[in-house]
PDB file of C-alpha atoms in Angstrom:
ATOM      1  CA  MET L  76       0.000   0.000   0.000  1.00  0.00           C
ATOM      2  CA  LYS L  77       1.333   3.423  -0.899  1.00  0.00           C
ATOM      3  CA  LYS L  78       2.288   5.793   1.873  1.00  0.00           C
ATOM      4  CA  ASN L  79      -0.134   8.540   0.819  1.00  0.00           C
ATOM      5  CA  GLN L  80      -2.977   6.008   0.741  1.00  0.00           C
ATOM      6  CA  THR L  81      -2.097   4.903   4.287  1.00  0.00           C
ATOM      7  CA  ASN L  82      -2.023   8.543   5.441  1.00  0.00           C
ATOM      8  CA  GLN L  83      -5.413   9.145   3.823  1.00  0.00           C
ATOM      9  CA  GLU L  84      -6.901   6.202   5.724  1.00  0.00           C
ATOM     10  CA  GLU L  85      -5.452   7.514   9.009  1.00  0.00           C
ATOM     11  CA  LYS L  86      -7.003  10.914   8.363  1.00  0.00           C
ATOM     12  CA  SER L  87     -10.358   9.325   7.557  1.00  0.00           C
ATOM     13  CA  LEU L  88     -10.291   7.427  10.881  1.00  0.00           C
ATOM     14  CA  LEU L  89      -9.374  10.617  12.750  1.00  0.00           C
ATOM     15  CA  LYS L  90     -12.847  12.122  12.394  1.00  0.00           C
ATOM     16  CA  GLN L  91     -14.482   9.168  14.155  1.00  0.00           C
ATOM     17  CA  SER L  92     -11.770   9.099  16.826  1.00  0.00           C
ATOM     18  CA  ILE L  93     -12.402  12.762  17.641  1.00  0.00           C
ATOM     19  CA  ASN L  94     -16.171  12.234  17.753  1.00  0.00           C
ATOM     20  CA  ASP L  95     -15.783   9.213  20.046  1.00  0.00           C
ATOM     21  CA  PHE L  96     -13.411  11.081  22.372  1.00  0.00           C
ATOM     22  CA  CYS L  97     -15.723  14.116  22.611  1.00  0.00           C
ATOM     23  CA  LYS L  98     -18.691  11.867  23.350  1.00  0.00           C
ATOM     24  CA  GLU L  99     -16.773   9.894  25.983  1.00  0.00           C
ATOM     25  CA  HIS L 100     -15.583  13.055  27.763  1.00  0.00           C
ATOM     26  CA  ALA L 101     -18.711  15.179  27.136  1.00  0.00           C
ATOM     27  CA  LEU L 102     -16.629  17.782  25.288  1.00  0.00           C
ATOM     28  CA  SER L 103     -17.656  20.219  22.595  1.00  0.00           C
ATOM     29  CA  LYS L 104     -15.448  20.338  19.508  1.00  0.00           C
ATOM     30  CA  SER L 105     -14.256  23.783  20.550  1.00  0.00           C
ATOM     31  CA  ALA L 106     -13.288  22.490  24.011  1.00  0.00           C
ATOM     32  CA  PHE L 107     -11.516  19.527  22.406  1.00  0.00           C
ATOM     33  CA  ALA L 108      -9.525  21.887  20.173  1.00  0.00           C
ATOM     34  CA  LYS L 109      -8.385  23.937  23.168  1.00  0.00           C
ATOM     35  CA  ARG L 110      -7.366  20.880  25.186  1.00  0.00           C
ATOM     36  CA  CYS L 111      -5.590  19.340  22.221  1.00  0.00           C
ATOM     37  CA  GLY L 112      -3.860  22.576  21.216  1.00  0.00           C
ATOM     38  CA  VAL L 113      -5.234  22.833  17.673  1.00  0.00           C
ATOM     39  CA  SER L 114      -7.401  25.446  16.005  1.00  0.00           C
ATOM     40  CA  ASP L 115     -11.157  25.247  15.454  1.00  0.00           C
ATOM     41  CA  GLY L 116     -10.360  25.552  11.747  1.00  0.00           C
ATOM     42  CA  THR L 117      -8.322  22.348  11.827  1.00  0.00           C
ATOM     43  CA  LEU L 118     -11.242  20.447  13.341  1.00  0.00           C
ATOM     44  CA  SER L 119     -13.541  21.997  10.754  1.00  0.00           C
ATOM     45  CA  PHE L 120     -11.347  20.635   7.955  1.00  0.00           C
ATOM     46  CA  ILE L 121     -11.487  17.179   9.547  1.00  0.00           C
ATOM     47  CA  GLU L 122     -15.247  17.373  10.120  1.00  0.00           C
ATOM     48  CA  ASN L 123     -15.802  18.313   6.462  1.00  0.00           C
ATOM     49  CA  GLU L 124     -13.299  15.649   5.342  1.00  0.00           C
ATOM     50  CA  GLN L 125     -11.003  18.196   3.716  1.00  0.00           C
ATOM     51  CA  PHE L 126      -8.097  15.950   4.611  1.00  0.00           C
ATOM     52  CA  GLU L 127      -5.759  17.426   2.003  1.00  0.00           C
ATOM     53  CA  LYS L 128      -5.563  20.502   4.257  1.00  0.00           C
ATOM     54  CA  ILE L 129      -4.402  18.452   7.273  1.00  0.00           C
ATOM     55  CA  SER L 130      -0.697  17.679   7.578  1.00  0.00           C
ATOM     56  CA  ASP L 131       0.634  14.310   8.733  1.00  0.00           C
ATOM     57  CA  GLU L 132       2.186  16.078  11.738  1.00  0.00           C
ATOM     58  CA  MET L 133      -1.224  17.415  12.779  1.00  0.00           C
ATOM     59  CA  VAL L 134      -2.737  13.934  12.494  1.00  0.00           C
ATOM     60  CA  GLN L 135       0.008  12.579  14.735  1.00  0.00           C
ATOM     61  CA  LYS L 136      -0.495  15.384  17.257  1.00  0.00           C
ATOM     62  CA  ILE L 137      -4.236  14.765  17.557  1.00  0.00           C
ATOM     63  CA  ASN L 138      -3.837  10.994  17.705  1.00  0.00           C
ATOM     64  CA  SER L 139      -1.190  11.331  20.409  1.00  0.00           C
ATOM     65  CA  PHE L 140      -3.580  13.432  22.473  1.00  0.00           C
ATOM     66  CA  ILE L 141      -6.475  10.996  22.053  1.00  0.00           C
ATOM     67  CA  ASN L 142      -4.370   7.905  22.726  1.00  0.00           C
ATOM     68  CA  LYS L 143      -2.237   9.207  25.612  1.00  0.00           C
ATOM     69  CA  VAL L 144      -2.551   5.981  27.540  1.00  0.00           C
ATOM     70  CA  ASN L 145      -4.442   2.790  26.827  1.00  0.00           C
ATOM     71  CA  VAL L 146      -5.470   1.046  30.047  1.00  0.00           C
ATOM     72  CA  SER L 147      -5.216  -2.370  28.450  1.00  0.00           C
ATOM     73  CA  ASP L 148      -1.511  -1.799  27.733  1.00  0.00           C
ATOM     74  CA  ILE L 149      -0.602  -1.184  31.379  1.00  0.00           C
ATOM     75  CA  TYR L 150       0.319  -3.750  33.999  1.00  0.00           C
ATOM     76  CA  GLN L 151      -2.093  -3.075  36.832  1.00  0.00           C
ATOM     77  CA  ASN L 152      -0.059  -3.736  39.954  1.00  0.00           C
ATOM     78  CA  VAL L 153      -1.140  -2.978  43.525  1.00  0.00           C
ATOM     79  CA  ASP L 154       0.025   0.650  43.346  1.00  0.00           C
ATOM     80  CA  PHE L 155      -1.949   1.181  40.134  1.00  0.00           C
ATOM     81  CA  LEU L 156      -5.146  -0.233  41.639  1.00  0.00           C
ATOM     82  CA  ASP L 157      -4.696   1.595  44.958  1.00  0.00           C
ATOM     83  CA  THR L 158      -4.179   4.903  43.141  1.00  0.00           C
ATOM     84  CA  PHE L 159      -7.326   4.373  41.093  1.00  0.00           C
ATOM     85  CA  ALA L 160      -9.181   3.697  44.338  1.00  0.00           C
ATOM     86  CA  ALA L 161      -7.765   6.906  45.855  1.00  0.00           C
ATOM     87  CA  CYS L 162      -8.872   8.892  42.812  1.00  0.00           C
ATOM     88  CA  ASP L 163     -12.352   7.359  43.037  1.00  0.00           C
ATOM     89  CA  MET L 164     -12.523   8.283  46.715  1.00  0.00           C
ATOM     90  CA  ALA L 165     -11.438  11.863  45.994  1.00  0.00           C
ATOM     91  CA  ARG L 166     -14.124  12.224  43.329  1.00  0.00           C
ATOM     92  CA  ILE L 167     -16.980  10.702  45.295  1.00  0.00           C
ATOM     93  CA  HIS L 168     -16.293  12.470  48.577  1.00  0.00           C
ATOM     94  CA  HIS L 169     -14.722  15.690  47.176  1.00  0.00           C
ATOM     95  CA  LEU L 170     -11.482  15.113  49.049  1.00  0.00           C
ATOM     96  CA  MET L 171      -8.020  16.520  48.486  1.00  0.00           C
ATOM     97  CA  ILE L 172      -5.596  13.596  48.525  1.00  0.00           C
ATOM     98  CA  GLY L 173      -1.810  13.679  48.433  1.00  0.00           C
ATOM     99  CA  ILE L 174      -0.023  10.902  46.544  1.00  0.00           C
ATOM    100  CA  VAL L 175       3.717  10.414  46.902  1.00  0.00           C
ATOM    101  CA  ALA L 176       5.932   8.089  44.902  1.00  0.00           C
ATOM    102  CA  ASP L 177       9.583   7.934  43.993  1.00  0.00           C
ATOM    103  CA  THR L 178      10.588   8.510  40.386  1.00  0.00           C
ATOM    104  CA  GLY L 179      10.039   5.564  38.063  1.00  0.00           C
ATOM    105  CA  MET L 180       7.272   3.930  40.107  1.00  0.00           C
ATOM    106  CA  GLY L 181       4.540   4.587  37.545  1.00  0.00           C
ATOM    107  CA  LYS L 182       2.782   7.476  39.267  1.00  0.00           C
ATOM    108  CA  THR L 183       2.416   9.686  36.203  1.00  0.00           C
ATOM    109  CA  THR L 184       1.386   6.837  33.908  1.00  0.00           C
ATOM    110  CA  THR L 185      -1.260   5.741  36.405  1.00  0.00           C
ATOM    111  CA  LEU L 186      -2.653   9.249  36.831  1.00  0.00           C
ATOM    112  CA  ARG L 187      -2.686   9.938  33.097  1.00  0.00           C
ATOM    113  CA  THR L 188      -4.583   6.694  32.640  1.00  0.00           C
ATOM    114  CA  TYR L 189      -7.178   7.714  35.218  1.00  0.00           C
ATOM    115  CA  ALA L 190      -7.444  11.123  33.544  1.00  0.00           C
ATOM    116  CA  ARG L 191      -9.064   9.462  30.522  1.00  0.00           C
ATOM    117  CA  LYS L 192     -12.258   9.274  32.559  1.00  0.00           C
ATOM    118  CA  LYS L 193     -15.024  11.810  32.084  1.00  0.00           C
ATOM    119  CA  ASN L 194     -14.717  15.029  34.120  1.00  0.00           C
ATOM    120  CA  VAL L 195     -11.144  14.271  35.171  1.00  0.00           C
ATOM    121  CA  PHE L 196      -8.574  16.951  34.383  1.00  0.00           C
ATOM    122  CA  TYR L 197      -4.811  16.474  34.472  1.00  0.00           C
ATOM    123  CA  VAL L 198      -2.149  19.173  34.694  1.00  0.00           C
ATOM    124  CA  SER L 199       1.532  18.811  35.495  1.00  0.00           C
ATOM    125  CA  PHE L 200       3.360  21.599  37.315  1.00  0.00           C
ATOM    126  CA  CYS L 201       6.678  23.051  36.146  1.00  0.00           C
ATOM    127  CA  LYS L 202       8.680  25.204  38.551  1.00  0.00           C
ATOM    128  CA  SER L 203       9.282  27.868  35.893  1.00  0.00           C
ATOM    129  CA  VAL L 204       5.533  28.417  35.499  1.00  0.00           C
ATOM    130  CA  LYS L 205       4.028  31.449  37.207  1.00  0.00           C
ATOM    131  CA  ALA L 206       0.620  31.375  38.874  1.00  0.00           C
ATOM    132  CA  GLY L 207      -1.162  33.093  36.001  1.00  0.00           C
ATOM    133  CA  GLN L 208       0.339  30.653  33.483  1.00  0.00           C
ATOM    134  CA  PHE L 209      -0.628  27.675  35.620  1.00  0.00           C
ATOM    135  CA  PHE L 210      -4.277  28.715  35.834  1.00  0.00           C
ATOM    136  CA  SER L 211      -4.317  29.469  32.102  1.00  0.00           C
ATOM    137  CA  GLU L 212      -3.114  25.902  31.520  1.00  0.00           C
ATOM    138  CA  LEU L 213      -5.794  24.596  33.866  1.00  0.00           C
ATOM    139  CA  LEU L 214      -8.480  26.559  32.009  1.00  0.00           C
ATOM    140  CA  CYS L 215      -7.173  25.140  28.736  1.00  0.00           C
ATOM    141  CA  GLU L 216      -7.468  21.624  30.181  1.00  0.00           C
ATOM    142  CA  LEU L 217     -11.031  22.512  31.166  1.00  0.00           C
ATOM    143  CA  GLY L 218     -11.659  23.500  27.539  1.00  0.00           C
ATOM    144  CA  VAL L 219     -12.049  27.196  28.291  1.00  0.00           C
ATOM    145  CA  SER L 220     -10.424  30.073  26.424  1.00  0.00           C
ATOM    146  CA  PHE L 221     -10.231  32.923  28.914  1.00  0.00           C
ATOM    147  CA  GLU L 222      -8.110  36.012  29.499  1.00  0.00           C
ATOM    148  CA  GLY L 223      -8.220  38.040  32.676  1.00  0.00           C
ATOM    149  CA  SER L 224      -6.516  38.774  35.960  1.00  0.00           C
ATOM    150  CA  LEU L 225      -5.217  35.963  38.157  1.00  0.00           C
ATOM    151  CA  ASN L 226      -8.199  36.366  40.464  1.00  0.00           C
ATOM    152  CA  GLU L 227     -10.570  36.135  37.508  1.00  0.00           C
ATOM    153  CA  LYS L 228      -8.808  32.995  36.232  1.00  0.00           C
ATOM    154  CA  ILE L 229      -9.126  31.309  39.627  1.00  0.00           C
ATOM    155  CA  ASN L 230     -12.806  32.225  39.841  1.00  0.00           C
ATOM    156  CA  ARG L 231     -13.466  31.003  36.299  1.00  0.00           C
ATOM    157  CA  ALA L 232     -11.671  27.698  36.941  1.00  0.00           C
ATOM    158  CA  ALA L 233     -13.719  27.229  40.122  1.00  0.00           C
ATOM    159  CA  LYS L 234     -16.925  28.040  38.247  1.00  0.00           C
ATOM    160  CA  GLU L 235     -16.152  25.507  35.502  1.00  0.00           C
ATOM    161  CA  LEU L 236     -15.297  22.762  38.013  1.00  0.00           C
ATOM    162  CA  ASN L 237     -18.420  23.452  40.063  1.00  0.00           C
ATOM    163  CA  LYS L 238     -20.605  23.049  36.960  1.00  0.00           C
ATOM    164  CA  LYS L 239     -19.453  19.465  36.428  1.00  0.00           C
ATOM    165  CA  ASP L 240     -20.643  16.218  37.972  1.00  0.00           C
ATOM    166  CA  HIS L 241     -18.070  14.890  40.476  1.00  0.00           C
ATOM    167  CA  PRO L 242     -15.022  16.392  38.745  1.00  0.00           C
ATOM    168  CA  LEU L 243     -11.470  15.509  39.720  1.00  0.00           C
ATOM    169  CA  LEU L 244      -8.469  17.772  39.275  1.00  0.00           C
ATOM    170  CA  ILE L 245      -5.133  15.929  39.158  1.00  0.00           C
ATOM    171  CA  ILE L 246      -2.031  18.050  39.707  1.00  0.00           C
ATOM    172  CA  ASP L 247       1.137  16.082  38.993  1.00  0.00           C
ATOM    173  CA  GLU L 248       4.660  17.119  40.068  1.00  0.00           C
ATOM    174  CA  ALA L 249       3.097  18.871  43.059  1.00  0.00           C
ATOM    175  CA  GLY L 250       6.423  18.862  44.894  1.00  0.00           C
ATOM    176  CA  LYS L 251       7.559  21.606  42.503  1.00  0.00           C
ATOM    177  CA  ILE L 252       4.657  23.900  43.322  1.00  0.00           C
ATOM    178  CA  THR L 253       5.968  27.285  44.370  1.00  0.00           C
ATOM    179  CA  HIS L 254       4.776  28.980  47.535  1.00  0.00           C
ATOM    180  CA  PRO L 255       2.633  31.624  45.727  1.00  0.00           C
ATOM    181  CA  VAL L 256       0.918  28.990  43.568  1.00  0.00           C
ATOM    182  CA  MET L 257       0.200  26.914  46.672  1.00  0.00           C
ATOM    183  CA  LEU L 258      -1.645  29.860  48.216  1.00  0.00           C
ATOM    184  CA  TYR L 259      -3.725  30.303  45.056  1.00  0.00           C
ATOM    185  CA  LEU L 260      -4.481  26.574  44.935  1.00  0.00           C
ATOM    186  CA  GLN L 261      -5.775  26.865  48.482  1.00  0.00           C
ATOM    187  CA  GLU L 262      -8.123  29.547  47.216  1.00  0.00           C
ATOM    188  CA  LEU L 263      -9.301  27.285  44.390  1.00  0.00           C
ATOM    189  CA  ARG L 264      -9.799  24.437  46.844  1.00  0.00           C
ATOM    190  CA  ASP L 265     -11.951  26.568  49.123  1.00  0.00           C
ATOM    191  CA  LYS L 266     -14.137  27.622  46.187  1.00  0.00           C
ATOM    192  CA  THR L 267     -14.699  24.046  44.964  1.00  0.00           C
ATOM    193  CA  ILE L 268     -14.577  21.996  48.171  1.00  0.00           C
ATOM    194  CA  SER L 269     -18.242  20.966  48.046  1.00  0.00           C
ATOM    195  CA  ASN L 270     -18.108  19.646  44.476  1.00  0.00           C
ATOM    196  CA  CYS L 271     -14.583  18.794  43.316  1.00  0.00           C
ATOM    197  CA  GLY L 272     -11.920  16.311  44.341  1.00  0.00           C
ATOM    198  CA  ILE L 273      -8.230  17.148  43.975  1.00  0.00           C
ATOM    199  CA  ILE L 274      -5.223  14.856  43.685  1.00  0.00           C
ATOM    200  CA  LEU L 275      -1.800  16.333  44.452  1.00  0.00           C
ATOM    201  CA  ALA L 276       0.940  13.948  43.336  1.00  0.00           C
ATOM    202  CA  GLY L 277       4.667  14.283  43.742  1.00  0.00           C
ATOM    203  CA  MET L 278       7.931  12.869  44.996  1.00  0.00           C
ATOM    204  CA  PRO L 279       8.196  11.904  48.685  1.00  0.00           C
ATOM    205  CA  TYR L 280       9.824  15.263  49.419  1.00  0.00           C
ATOM    206  CA  PHE L 281       6.511  16.931  48.549  1.00  0.00           C
ATOM    207  CA  LYS L 282       4.988  15.794  51.837  1.00  0.00           C
ATOM    208  CA  THR L 283       8.240  16.175  53.798  1.00  0.00           C
ATOM    209  CA  ASN L 284       8.834  19.759  52.679  1.00  0.00           C
ATOM    210  CA  LEU L 285       5.217  20.764  53.187  1.00  0.00           C
ATOM    211  CA  GLN L 286       5.333  19.462  56.766  1.00  0.00           C
ATOM    212  CA  LYS L 287       8.646  21.259  57.341  1.00  0.00           C
ATOM    213  CA  TYR L 288       7.285  24.574  56.055  1.00  0.00           C
ATOM    214  CA  ALA L 289       4.148  24.160  58.153  1.00  0.00           C
ATOM    215  CA  ASP L 290       6.256  23.538  61.276  1.00  0.00           C
ATOM    216  CA  ARG L 291       8.214  26.718  60.523  1.00  0.00           C
ATOM    217  CA  GLN L 292       4.953  28.667  60.250  1.00  0.00           C
ATOM    218  CA  LYS L 293       5.554  29.652  56.639  1.00  0.00           C
ATOM    219  CA  GLU L 294       2.531  31.580  55.388  1.00  0.00           C
ATOM    220  CA  GLY L 295      -0.364  29.339  54.384  1.00  0.00           C
ATOM    221  CA  CYS L 296       1.551  26.047  54.598  1.00  0.00           C
ATOM    222  CA  ALA L 297      -0.115  24.728  57.755  1.00  0.00           C
ATOM    223  CA  GLU L 298      -3.527  25.640  56.341  1.00  0.00           C
ATOM    224  CA  PHE L 299      -2.753  23.962  53.032  1.00  0.00           C
ATOM    225  CA  LEU L 300      -1.428  20.841  54.756  1.00  0.00           C
ATOM    226  CA  ARG L 301      -4.578  20.636  56.863  1.00  0.00           C
ATOM    227  CA  ARG L 302      -6.727  20.654  53.722  1.00  0.00           C
ATOM    228  CA  ILE L 303      -5.099  17.453  52.457  1.00  0.00           C
ATOM    229  CA  ASN L 304      -7.495  14.855  53.824  1.00  0.00           C
ATOM    230  CA  VAL L 305      -5.512  11.690  53.067  1.00  0.00           C
ATOM    231  CA  TRP L 306      -1.944  10.777  52.094  1.00  0.00           C
ATOM    232  CA  HIS L 307      -1.227   7.758  49.926  1.00  0.00           C
ATOM    233  CA  ALA L 308       2.281   6.411  49.266  1.00  0.00           C
ATOM    234  CA  PHE L 309       3.351   3.978  46.540  1.00  0.00           C
ATOM    235  CA  LEU L 310       4.780   0.712  47.850  1.00  0.00           C
ATOM    236  CA  GLY L 311       6.734  -0.266  44.769  1.00  0.00           C
ATOM    237  CA  LEU L 312       6.789  -3.594  42.977  1.00  0.00           C
ATOM    238  CA  SER L 313       6.557  -6.840  44.929  1.00  0.00           C
ATOM    239  CA  PRO L 314       8.790  -9.809  43.941  1.00  0.00           C
ATOM    240  CA  LYS L 315       5.742 -11.566  42.509  1.00  0.00           C
ATOM    241  CA  GLU L 316       4.868  -8.529  40.380  1.00  0.00           C
ATOM    242  CA  VAL L 317       8.464  -8.293  39.149  1.00  0.00           C
ATOM    243  CA  GLU L 318       8.338 -11.934  38.056  1.00  0.00           C
ATOM    244  CA  GLU L 319       5.061 -11.457  36.195  1.00  0.00           C
ATOM    245  CA  ILE L 320       6.287  -8.320  34.409  1.00  0.00           C
ATOM    246  CA  CYS L 321       9.477 -10.115  33.393  1.00  0.00           C
ATOM    247  CA  ARG L 322       7.598 -13.033  31.896  1.00  0.00           C
ATOM    248  CA  ARG L 323       5.152 -10.699  30.111  1.00  0.00           C
ATOM    249  CA  ASN L 324       8.132  -8.997  28.505  1.00  0.00           C
ATOM    250  CA  GLY L 325       9.870 -12.141  27.334  1.00  0.00           C
ATOM    251  CA  VAL L 326      12.298 -12.694  30.208  1.00  0.00           C
ATOM    252  CA  ASP L 327      12.048 -16.397  31.017  1.00  0.00           C
ATOM    253  CA  ASP L 328      15.479 -17.083  32.497  1.00  0.00           C
ATOM    254  CA  SER L 329      14.947 -18.004  36.149  1.00  0.00           C
ATOM    255  CA  ASP L 330      18.356 -16.744  37.290  1.00  0.00           C
ATOM    256  CA  THR L 331      17.781 -13.376  35.654  1.00  0.00           C
ATOM    257  CA  ILE L 332      14.325 -13.052  37.186  1.00  0.00           C
ATOM    258  CA  LYS L 333      15.722 -13.982  40.599  1.00  0.00           C
ATOM    259  CA  SER L 334      18.357 -11.236  40.313  1.00  0.00           C
ATOM    260  CA  LEU L 335      15.646  -8.666  39.591  1.00  0.00           C
ATOM    261  CA  ARG L 336      13.107  -9.679  42.261  1.00  0.00           C
ATOM    262  CA  ASN L 337      14.005  -6.889  44.702  1.00  0.00           C
ATOM    263  CA  ILE L 338      13.613  -4.025  42.217  1.00  0.00           C
ATOM    264  CA  LYS L 339      10.872  -1.669  43.396  1.00  0.00           C
ATOM    265  CA  ARG L 340      10.603   0.804  40.532  1.00  0.00           C
ATOM    266  CA  PHE L 341       8.985   0.145  37.154  1.00  0.00           C
ATOM    267  CA  GLY L 342      11.516   2.341  35.384  1.00  0.00           C
ATOM    268  CA  ASP L 343      14.474   0.437  36.803  1.00  0.00           C
ATOM    269  CA  LEU L 344      12.919  -2.934  36.005  1.00  0.00           C
ATOM    270  CA  MET L 345      12.066  -2.041  32.412  1.00  0.00           C
ATOM    271  CA  ASN L 346      15.600  -0.767  31.897  1.00  0.00           C
ATOM    272  CA  GLU L 347      16.999  -4.082  33.131  1.00  0.00           C
ATOM    273  CA  ILE L 348      14.615  -6.000  30.865  1.00  0.00           C
ATOM    274  CA  PHE L 349      15.720  -3.865  27.913  1.00  0.00           C
ATOM    275  CA  LEU L 350      19.388  -4.577  28.647  1.00  0.00           C
ATOM    276  CA  TYR L 351      18.635  -8.289  29.051  1.00  0.00           C
ATOM    277  CA  LYS L 352      17.066  -8.401  25.599  1.00  0.00           C
ATOM    278  CA  ILE L 353      20.054  -6.605  24.046  1.00  0.00           C
ATOM    279  CA  ARG L 354      22.472  -9.071  25.616  1.00  0.00           C
ATOM    280  CA  LYS L 355      20.321 -11.999  24.531  1.00  0.00           C
ATOM    281  CA  ASP L 356      20.112 -10.756  20.933  1.00  0.00           C
ATOM    282  CA  ARG L 357      23.868 -10.284  20.778  1.00  0.00           C
ATOM    283  CA  MET L 358      24.417 -13.807  22.075  1.00  0.00           C
ATOM    284  CA  PHE L 359      22.277 -15.239  19.284  1.00  0.00           C
ATOM    285  CA  ASP L 360      24.026 -13.036  16.688  1.00  0.00           C
ATOM    286  CA  LEU L 361      27.300 -14.674  17.674  1.00  0.00           C
TER     287      LEU L 361
END
């Protein structure tokens, strides 16, 4: 099959994928465009099947947004299931829950997977981002195009969250949240506490530093810490889970599996599995 024919088929499938995603997440096309980072005009071309006006790069961008994470592709270990349960609890009871996990344990992948559910919104914090930029990003995730003062952005975000049925806001990399942004998040929490759950996820130092700042009476830290109803910490992989992941990924050598049984982090384990496969392939090449 020719490459341009394959690309044309991908573009034809894109229209249905967008419609399915919007239906699943109760999004308008305009809201989808804002969350995806494309123009309304681009979606109009797709809707009217003017595919010759859509570049291959744009197709890839939209498909990447729609297919961020497929639940069926993920190994659902205890941490994965416990985090889903924590997110469910936050949504149902409008709680603010702190989740801490070391790097490579699968925290972000798990949260991004949960964020595929309806009325769940995921943002990741970068330390270089100012408060106004952060709330603009949140409004974009909510499918809202809005310009105004910081106070107006916070109020608009609260209004949008309060309009939805059991929404959940997931803020990843929460350990990088700056002190000013933390104070503004407290304001958002107070405005949505009766309708919205919030997940704050970060490295273990997120909780440690927050407690330290609260003990030192740093402005707002004790109040913010008090608003976190529950803390949940990742346990890491169990030996049994390590063995199952190894076998799922083609590692069947018992000595190799035994040497990996005490690895706790997904990232470390997958790196070892990758190296094992390279060594195995080289052995057969010889």
